[in-house]
Short mmCIF file of C-alpha atoms in Angstrom, two decimals:
data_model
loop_
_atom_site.label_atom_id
_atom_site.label_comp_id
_atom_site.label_asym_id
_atom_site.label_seq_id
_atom_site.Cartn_x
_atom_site.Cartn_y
_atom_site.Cartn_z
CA UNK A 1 0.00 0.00 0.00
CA UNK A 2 2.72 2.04 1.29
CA UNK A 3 6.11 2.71 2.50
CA UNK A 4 4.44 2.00 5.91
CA UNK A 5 2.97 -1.38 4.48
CA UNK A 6 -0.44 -2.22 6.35
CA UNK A 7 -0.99 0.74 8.73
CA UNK A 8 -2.11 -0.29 12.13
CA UNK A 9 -2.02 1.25 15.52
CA UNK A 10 -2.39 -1.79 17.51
CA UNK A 11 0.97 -1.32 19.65
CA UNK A 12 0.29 2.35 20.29
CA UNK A 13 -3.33 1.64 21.54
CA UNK A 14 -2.55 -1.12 23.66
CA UNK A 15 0.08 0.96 25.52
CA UNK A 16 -2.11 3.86 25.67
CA UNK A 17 -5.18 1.65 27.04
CA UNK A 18 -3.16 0.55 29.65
CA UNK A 19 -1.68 4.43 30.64
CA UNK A 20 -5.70 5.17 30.61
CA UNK A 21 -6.29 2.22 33.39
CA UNK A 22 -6.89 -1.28 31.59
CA UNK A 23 -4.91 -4.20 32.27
CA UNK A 24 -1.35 -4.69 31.27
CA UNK A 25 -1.84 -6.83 28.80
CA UNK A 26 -5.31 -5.51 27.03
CA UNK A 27 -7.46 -7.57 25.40
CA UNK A 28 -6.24 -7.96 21.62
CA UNK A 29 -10.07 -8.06 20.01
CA UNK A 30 -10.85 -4.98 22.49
CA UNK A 31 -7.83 -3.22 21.37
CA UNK A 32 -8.61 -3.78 17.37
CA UNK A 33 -12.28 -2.81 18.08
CA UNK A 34 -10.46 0.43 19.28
CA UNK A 35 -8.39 0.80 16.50
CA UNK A 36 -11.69 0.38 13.83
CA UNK A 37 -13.51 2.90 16.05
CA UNK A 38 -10.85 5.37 16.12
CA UNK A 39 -10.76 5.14 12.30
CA UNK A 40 -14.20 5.73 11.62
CA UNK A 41 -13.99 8.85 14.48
CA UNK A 42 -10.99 10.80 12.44
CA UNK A 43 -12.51 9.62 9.07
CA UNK A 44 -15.84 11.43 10.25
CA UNK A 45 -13.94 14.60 11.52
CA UNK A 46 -12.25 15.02 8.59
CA UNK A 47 -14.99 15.32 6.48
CA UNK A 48 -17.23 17.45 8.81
CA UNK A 49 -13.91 19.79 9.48
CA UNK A 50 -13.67 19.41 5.09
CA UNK A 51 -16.83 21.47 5.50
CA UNK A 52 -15.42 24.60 6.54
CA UNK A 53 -12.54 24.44 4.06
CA UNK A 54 -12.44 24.20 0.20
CA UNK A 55 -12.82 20.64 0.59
CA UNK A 56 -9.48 19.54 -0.76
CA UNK A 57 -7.41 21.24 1.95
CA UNK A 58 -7.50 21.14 5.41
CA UNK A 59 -5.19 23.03 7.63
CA UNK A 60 -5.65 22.45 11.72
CA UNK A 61 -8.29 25.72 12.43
CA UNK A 62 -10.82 23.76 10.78
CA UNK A 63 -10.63 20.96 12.87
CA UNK A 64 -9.74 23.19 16.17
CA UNK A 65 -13.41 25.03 15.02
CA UNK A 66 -15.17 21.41 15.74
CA UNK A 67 -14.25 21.62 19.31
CA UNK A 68 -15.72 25.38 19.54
CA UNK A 69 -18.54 23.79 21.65
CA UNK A 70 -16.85 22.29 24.43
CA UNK A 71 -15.23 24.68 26.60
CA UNK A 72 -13.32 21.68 28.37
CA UNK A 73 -12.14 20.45 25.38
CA UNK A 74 -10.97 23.29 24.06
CA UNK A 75 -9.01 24.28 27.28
CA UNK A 76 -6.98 21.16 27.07
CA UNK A 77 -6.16 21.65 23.65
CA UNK A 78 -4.99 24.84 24.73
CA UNK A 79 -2.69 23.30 27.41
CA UNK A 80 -1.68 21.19 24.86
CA UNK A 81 -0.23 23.75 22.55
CA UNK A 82 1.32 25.33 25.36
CA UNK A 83 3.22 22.60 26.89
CA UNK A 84 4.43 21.73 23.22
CA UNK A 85 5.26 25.25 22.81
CA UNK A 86 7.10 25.55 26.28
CA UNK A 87 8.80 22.19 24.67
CA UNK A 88 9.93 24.01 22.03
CA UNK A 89 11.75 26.90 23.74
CA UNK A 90 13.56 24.17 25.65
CA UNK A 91 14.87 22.48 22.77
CA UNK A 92 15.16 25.69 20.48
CA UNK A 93 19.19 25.74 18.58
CA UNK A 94 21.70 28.31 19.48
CA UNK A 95 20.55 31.80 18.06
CA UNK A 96 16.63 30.53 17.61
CA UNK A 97 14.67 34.01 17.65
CA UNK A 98 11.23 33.79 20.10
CA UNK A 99 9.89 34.80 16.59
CA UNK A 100 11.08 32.28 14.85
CA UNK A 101 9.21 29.90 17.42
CA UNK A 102 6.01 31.84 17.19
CA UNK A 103 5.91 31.25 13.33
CA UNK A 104 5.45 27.72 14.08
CA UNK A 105 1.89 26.03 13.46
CA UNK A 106 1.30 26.29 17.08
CA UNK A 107 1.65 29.72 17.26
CA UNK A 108 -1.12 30.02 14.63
CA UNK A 109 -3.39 27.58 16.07
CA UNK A 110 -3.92 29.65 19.41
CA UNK A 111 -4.09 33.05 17.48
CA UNK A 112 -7.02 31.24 15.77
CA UNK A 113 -8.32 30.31 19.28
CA UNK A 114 -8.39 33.69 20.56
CA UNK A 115 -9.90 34.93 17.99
CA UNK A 116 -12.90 32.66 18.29
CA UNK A 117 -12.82 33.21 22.02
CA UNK A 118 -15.64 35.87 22.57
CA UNK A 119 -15.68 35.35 26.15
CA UNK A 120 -12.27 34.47 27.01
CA UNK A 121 -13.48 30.61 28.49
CA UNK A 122 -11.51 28.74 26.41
CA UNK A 123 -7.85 30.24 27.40
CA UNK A 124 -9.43 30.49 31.14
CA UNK A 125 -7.31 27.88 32.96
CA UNK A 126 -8.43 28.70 36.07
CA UNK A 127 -11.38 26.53 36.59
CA UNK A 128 -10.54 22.37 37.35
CA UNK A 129 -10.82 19.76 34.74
CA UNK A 130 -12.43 17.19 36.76
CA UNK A 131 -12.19 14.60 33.96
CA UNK A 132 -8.62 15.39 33.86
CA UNK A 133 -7.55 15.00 37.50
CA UNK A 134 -9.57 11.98 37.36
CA UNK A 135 -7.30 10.19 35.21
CA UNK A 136 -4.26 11.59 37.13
CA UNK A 137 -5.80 10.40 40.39
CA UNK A 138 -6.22 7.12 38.25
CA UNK A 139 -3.49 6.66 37.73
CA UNK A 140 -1.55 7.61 41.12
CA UNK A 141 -3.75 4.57 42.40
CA UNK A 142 -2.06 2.09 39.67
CA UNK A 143 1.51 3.52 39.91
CA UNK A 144 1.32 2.78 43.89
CA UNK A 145 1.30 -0.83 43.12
CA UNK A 146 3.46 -1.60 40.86
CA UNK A 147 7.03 -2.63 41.10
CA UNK A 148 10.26 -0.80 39.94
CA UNK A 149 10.01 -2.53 36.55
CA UNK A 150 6.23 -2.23 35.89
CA UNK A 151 6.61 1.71 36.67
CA UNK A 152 8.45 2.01 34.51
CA UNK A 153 6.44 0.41 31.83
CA UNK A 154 3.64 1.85 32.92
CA UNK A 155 5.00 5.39 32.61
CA UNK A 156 5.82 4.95 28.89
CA UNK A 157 2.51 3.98 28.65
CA UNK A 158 1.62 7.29 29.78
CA UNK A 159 3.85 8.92 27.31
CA UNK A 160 2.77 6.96 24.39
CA UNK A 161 0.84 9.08 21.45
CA UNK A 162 0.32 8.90 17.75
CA UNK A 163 3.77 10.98 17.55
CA UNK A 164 7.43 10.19 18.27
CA UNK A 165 9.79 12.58 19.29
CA UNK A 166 12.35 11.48 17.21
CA UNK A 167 10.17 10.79 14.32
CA UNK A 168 8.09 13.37 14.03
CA UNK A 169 7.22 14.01 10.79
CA UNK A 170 6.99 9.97 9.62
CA UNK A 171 4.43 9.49 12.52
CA UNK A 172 2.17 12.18 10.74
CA UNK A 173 2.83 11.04 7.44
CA UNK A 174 1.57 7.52 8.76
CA UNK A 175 -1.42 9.27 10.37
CA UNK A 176 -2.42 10.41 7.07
CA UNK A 177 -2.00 7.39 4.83
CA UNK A 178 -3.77 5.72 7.56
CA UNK A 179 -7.10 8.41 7.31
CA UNK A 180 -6.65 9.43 3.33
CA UNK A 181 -4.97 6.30 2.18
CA UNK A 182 -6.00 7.48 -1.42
CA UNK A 183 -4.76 11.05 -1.00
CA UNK A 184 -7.41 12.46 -2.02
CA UNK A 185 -6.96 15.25 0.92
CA UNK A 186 -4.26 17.46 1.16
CA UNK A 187 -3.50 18.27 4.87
CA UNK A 188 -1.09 20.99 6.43
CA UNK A 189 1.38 19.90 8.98
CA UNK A 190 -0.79 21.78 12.29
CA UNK A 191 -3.70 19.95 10.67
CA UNK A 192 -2.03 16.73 11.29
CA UNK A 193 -1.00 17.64 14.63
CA UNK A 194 -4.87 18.20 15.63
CA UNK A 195 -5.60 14.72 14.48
CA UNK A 196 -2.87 13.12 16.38
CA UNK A 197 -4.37 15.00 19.56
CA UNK A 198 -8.24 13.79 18.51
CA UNK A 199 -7.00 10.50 18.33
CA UNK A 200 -5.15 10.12 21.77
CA UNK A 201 -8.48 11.89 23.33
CA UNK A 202 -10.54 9.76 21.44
CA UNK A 203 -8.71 6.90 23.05
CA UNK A 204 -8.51 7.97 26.53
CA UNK A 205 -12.58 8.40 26.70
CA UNK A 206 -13.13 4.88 25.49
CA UNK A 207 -11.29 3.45 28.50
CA UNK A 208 -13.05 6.16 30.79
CA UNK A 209 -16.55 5.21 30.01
CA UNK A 210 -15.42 1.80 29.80
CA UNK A 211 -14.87 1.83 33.13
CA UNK A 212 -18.19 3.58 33.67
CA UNK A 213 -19.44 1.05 32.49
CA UNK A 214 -17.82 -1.75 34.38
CA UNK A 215 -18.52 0.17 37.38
CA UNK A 216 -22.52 0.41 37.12
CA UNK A 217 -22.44 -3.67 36.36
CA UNK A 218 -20.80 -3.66 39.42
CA UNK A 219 -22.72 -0.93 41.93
CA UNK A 220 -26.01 -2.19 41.23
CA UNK A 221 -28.78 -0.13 42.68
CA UNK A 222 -26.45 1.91 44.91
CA UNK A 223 -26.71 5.48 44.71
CA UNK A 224 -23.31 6.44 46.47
CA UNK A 225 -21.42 4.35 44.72
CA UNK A 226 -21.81 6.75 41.52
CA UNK A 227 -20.44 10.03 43.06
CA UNK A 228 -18.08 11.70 41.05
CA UNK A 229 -14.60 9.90 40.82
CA UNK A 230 -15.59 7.09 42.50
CA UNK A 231 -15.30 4.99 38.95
CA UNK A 232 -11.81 5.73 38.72
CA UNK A 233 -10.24 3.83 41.77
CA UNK A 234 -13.21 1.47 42.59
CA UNK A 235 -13.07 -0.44 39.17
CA UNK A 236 -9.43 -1.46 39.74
CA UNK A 237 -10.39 -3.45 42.56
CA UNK A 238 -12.30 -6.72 42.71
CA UNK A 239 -14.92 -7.51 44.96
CA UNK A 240 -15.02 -4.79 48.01
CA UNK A 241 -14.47 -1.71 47.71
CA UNK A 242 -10.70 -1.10 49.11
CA UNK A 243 -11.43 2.82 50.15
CA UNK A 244 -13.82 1.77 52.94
CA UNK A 245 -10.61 0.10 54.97
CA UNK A 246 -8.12 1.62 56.87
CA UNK A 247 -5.20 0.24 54.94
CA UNK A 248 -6.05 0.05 51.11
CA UNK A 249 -4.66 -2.90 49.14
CA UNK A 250 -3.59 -1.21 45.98
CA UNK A 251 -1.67 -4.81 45.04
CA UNK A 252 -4.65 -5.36 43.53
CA UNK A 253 -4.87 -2.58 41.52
CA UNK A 254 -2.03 -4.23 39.53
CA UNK A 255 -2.21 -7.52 39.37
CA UNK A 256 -6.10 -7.84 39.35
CA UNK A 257 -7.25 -5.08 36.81
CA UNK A 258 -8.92 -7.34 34.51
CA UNK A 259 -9.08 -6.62 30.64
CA UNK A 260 -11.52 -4.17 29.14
CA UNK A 261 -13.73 -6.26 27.19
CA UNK A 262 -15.61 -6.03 23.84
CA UNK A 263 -18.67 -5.97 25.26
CA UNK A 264 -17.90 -3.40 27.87
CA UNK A 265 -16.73 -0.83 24.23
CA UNK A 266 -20.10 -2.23 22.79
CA UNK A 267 -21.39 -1.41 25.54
CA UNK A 268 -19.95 2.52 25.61
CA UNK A 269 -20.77 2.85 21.73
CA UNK A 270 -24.62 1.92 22.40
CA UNK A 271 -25.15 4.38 25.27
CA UNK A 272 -23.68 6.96 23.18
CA UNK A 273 -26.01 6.41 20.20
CA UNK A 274 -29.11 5.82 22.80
CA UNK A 275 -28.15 7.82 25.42
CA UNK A 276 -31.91 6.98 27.16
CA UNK A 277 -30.32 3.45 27.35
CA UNK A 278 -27.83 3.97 30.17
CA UNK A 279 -26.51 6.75 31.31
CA UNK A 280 -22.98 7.43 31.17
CA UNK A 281 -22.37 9.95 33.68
CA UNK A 282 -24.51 8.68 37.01
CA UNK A 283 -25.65 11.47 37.96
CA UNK A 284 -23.22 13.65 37.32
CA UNK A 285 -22.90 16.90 34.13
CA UNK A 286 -23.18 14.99 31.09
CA UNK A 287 -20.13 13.59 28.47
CA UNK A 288 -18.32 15.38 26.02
CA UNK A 289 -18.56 13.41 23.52
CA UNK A 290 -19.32 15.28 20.73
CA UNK A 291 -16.99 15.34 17.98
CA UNK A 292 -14.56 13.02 20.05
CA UNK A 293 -16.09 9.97 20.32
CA UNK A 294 -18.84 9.75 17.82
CA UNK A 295 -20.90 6.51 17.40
CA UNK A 296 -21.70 3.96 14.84
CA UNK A 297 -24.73 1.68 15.21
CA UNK A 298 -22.24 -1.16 13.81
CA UNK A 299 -19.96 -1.31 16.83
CA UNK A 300 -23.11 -2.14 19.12
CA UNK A 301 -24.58 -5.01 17.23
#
């Protein structure tokens, strides 16, 4: 097909799932369900970004303008380009000009932000992503458990994305023959870089509401046992709830965090599509999932 040969994202995925909070060792049919889903998802945005463009080219403000609705989403996207850009001034060559750095496709992206940013929400960090410092108390709970050798795994898990450092501009190339295998699109570099982002988001909310799911199979009728949060540290336990002792046994965080299954991502994709089905947040505000994690009957049958 390509230099690449048959694209697939299996490695990346698994590692990610398990930085998000499945097992080790994810399921392999859970983790190529991901893969197809994730395909169809940046397939779709593509086109619905395509709209706002000439329809040939797409550069990464038409994609950034899809997230316009989600205040949340757009505030870690702007985190995002600022850690990459505080990246950048760490690694910038002797004599680089700030300039120079600002003339990157970064720079662009949040000039584009701001200017869509009537009320200032989206570049107001102030406010807490609960979501986000979910997954970071998440995963505090796993990395207390593991050995010396496991952290270690576990935290390039964490780092894992649909880019490499040192190969920057291959693991974009691959991004695209993997979406426009024809060519039939041409994309700019930032618009690429979007994608990449979409796609690790895309990923990380699978696992989440995966384990919303697991954790209403397991809490029954009980109200309290939905509170905010809770999801996120009860599901890597089995049986009791470890929180309610003294002394919690995160060993089991580890070695007994059992796979996400296919059903469980069935599961997720059907309570998206019928939301009157199930709900995914328990009482809580409900998902973003617009535009991240869209749904397709097909994955649910």
């Amino acid at each position: 097909m390509t230099e690449f040969g048959k694209i697939t994202y299996y490695s990346e995925i698994s590692q990610m799932m398990f930085g998000f909070g499945d097992s080790h060792s994810p399921n392999p049919d859970t983790v190529r369900l991901v893969e197809s889903i994730l395909l169809d998802q940046l397939r779709t945005l593509v086109q619905e970004a395509l709209k706002y463009s000439d329809g040939k080219n797409l550069g990464g403000e038409e994609l950034v303008f899809l997230m316009r609705h989600s205040k949340q989403k757009m505030r870690r996207f702007v985190i995002y380009l600022r850690n990459r850009h505080n990246k950048a001034l760490l690694q910038q060559p002797a004599g680089a000009t700030d300039k120079q750095l600002l003339d990157k496709p970064v720079g662009e992206l949040m000039e584009f932000i701001e200017r869509i940013d009537e009320t200032g929400e989206f570049t107001d960090l102030e406010e807490i992503d609960e979501v986000k410092f979910e997954r970071q108390l998440r995963a505090d709970r796993i990395s207390l458990a593991l050995d010396e050798k496991r952290y270690l795994e576990f935290c390039k898990a964490r780092c894992r994305s649909f880019t490499s450092n040192h190969t920057i501009q291959r693991s974009l190339e691959k991004l695209r023959v993997w979406v426009d295998p024809k060519k039939e699109i041409n994309f700019r570099r930032e618009a690429l870089d979007v994608l990449a982002y979409y796609a690790y988001q895309t990923v990380a909310e699978i696992v989440d509401y995966a384990l919303l799911v697991r954790m209403d199979t397991k809490t029954g009728a009980n109200p309290f046992d939905h509170l905010p949060g809770m999801y996120y540290t009860a599901t890597m336990f089995n049986g009791k709830h470890q929180f309610q002792e003294e002394n919690p046994d995160y060993s089991k965080v580890h070695s007994s965090q059992p796979q996400i299954t296919v059903n469980e991502v069935k599961e997720v994709m059907r309570r998206i599509h019928t939301p009157q089905a199930g709900k995914l947040n328990f009482g809580g505000p409900l998902p973003e999932t617009h535009y991240y994690l869209l749904s397709n009957p097909k994955y649910f049958n």
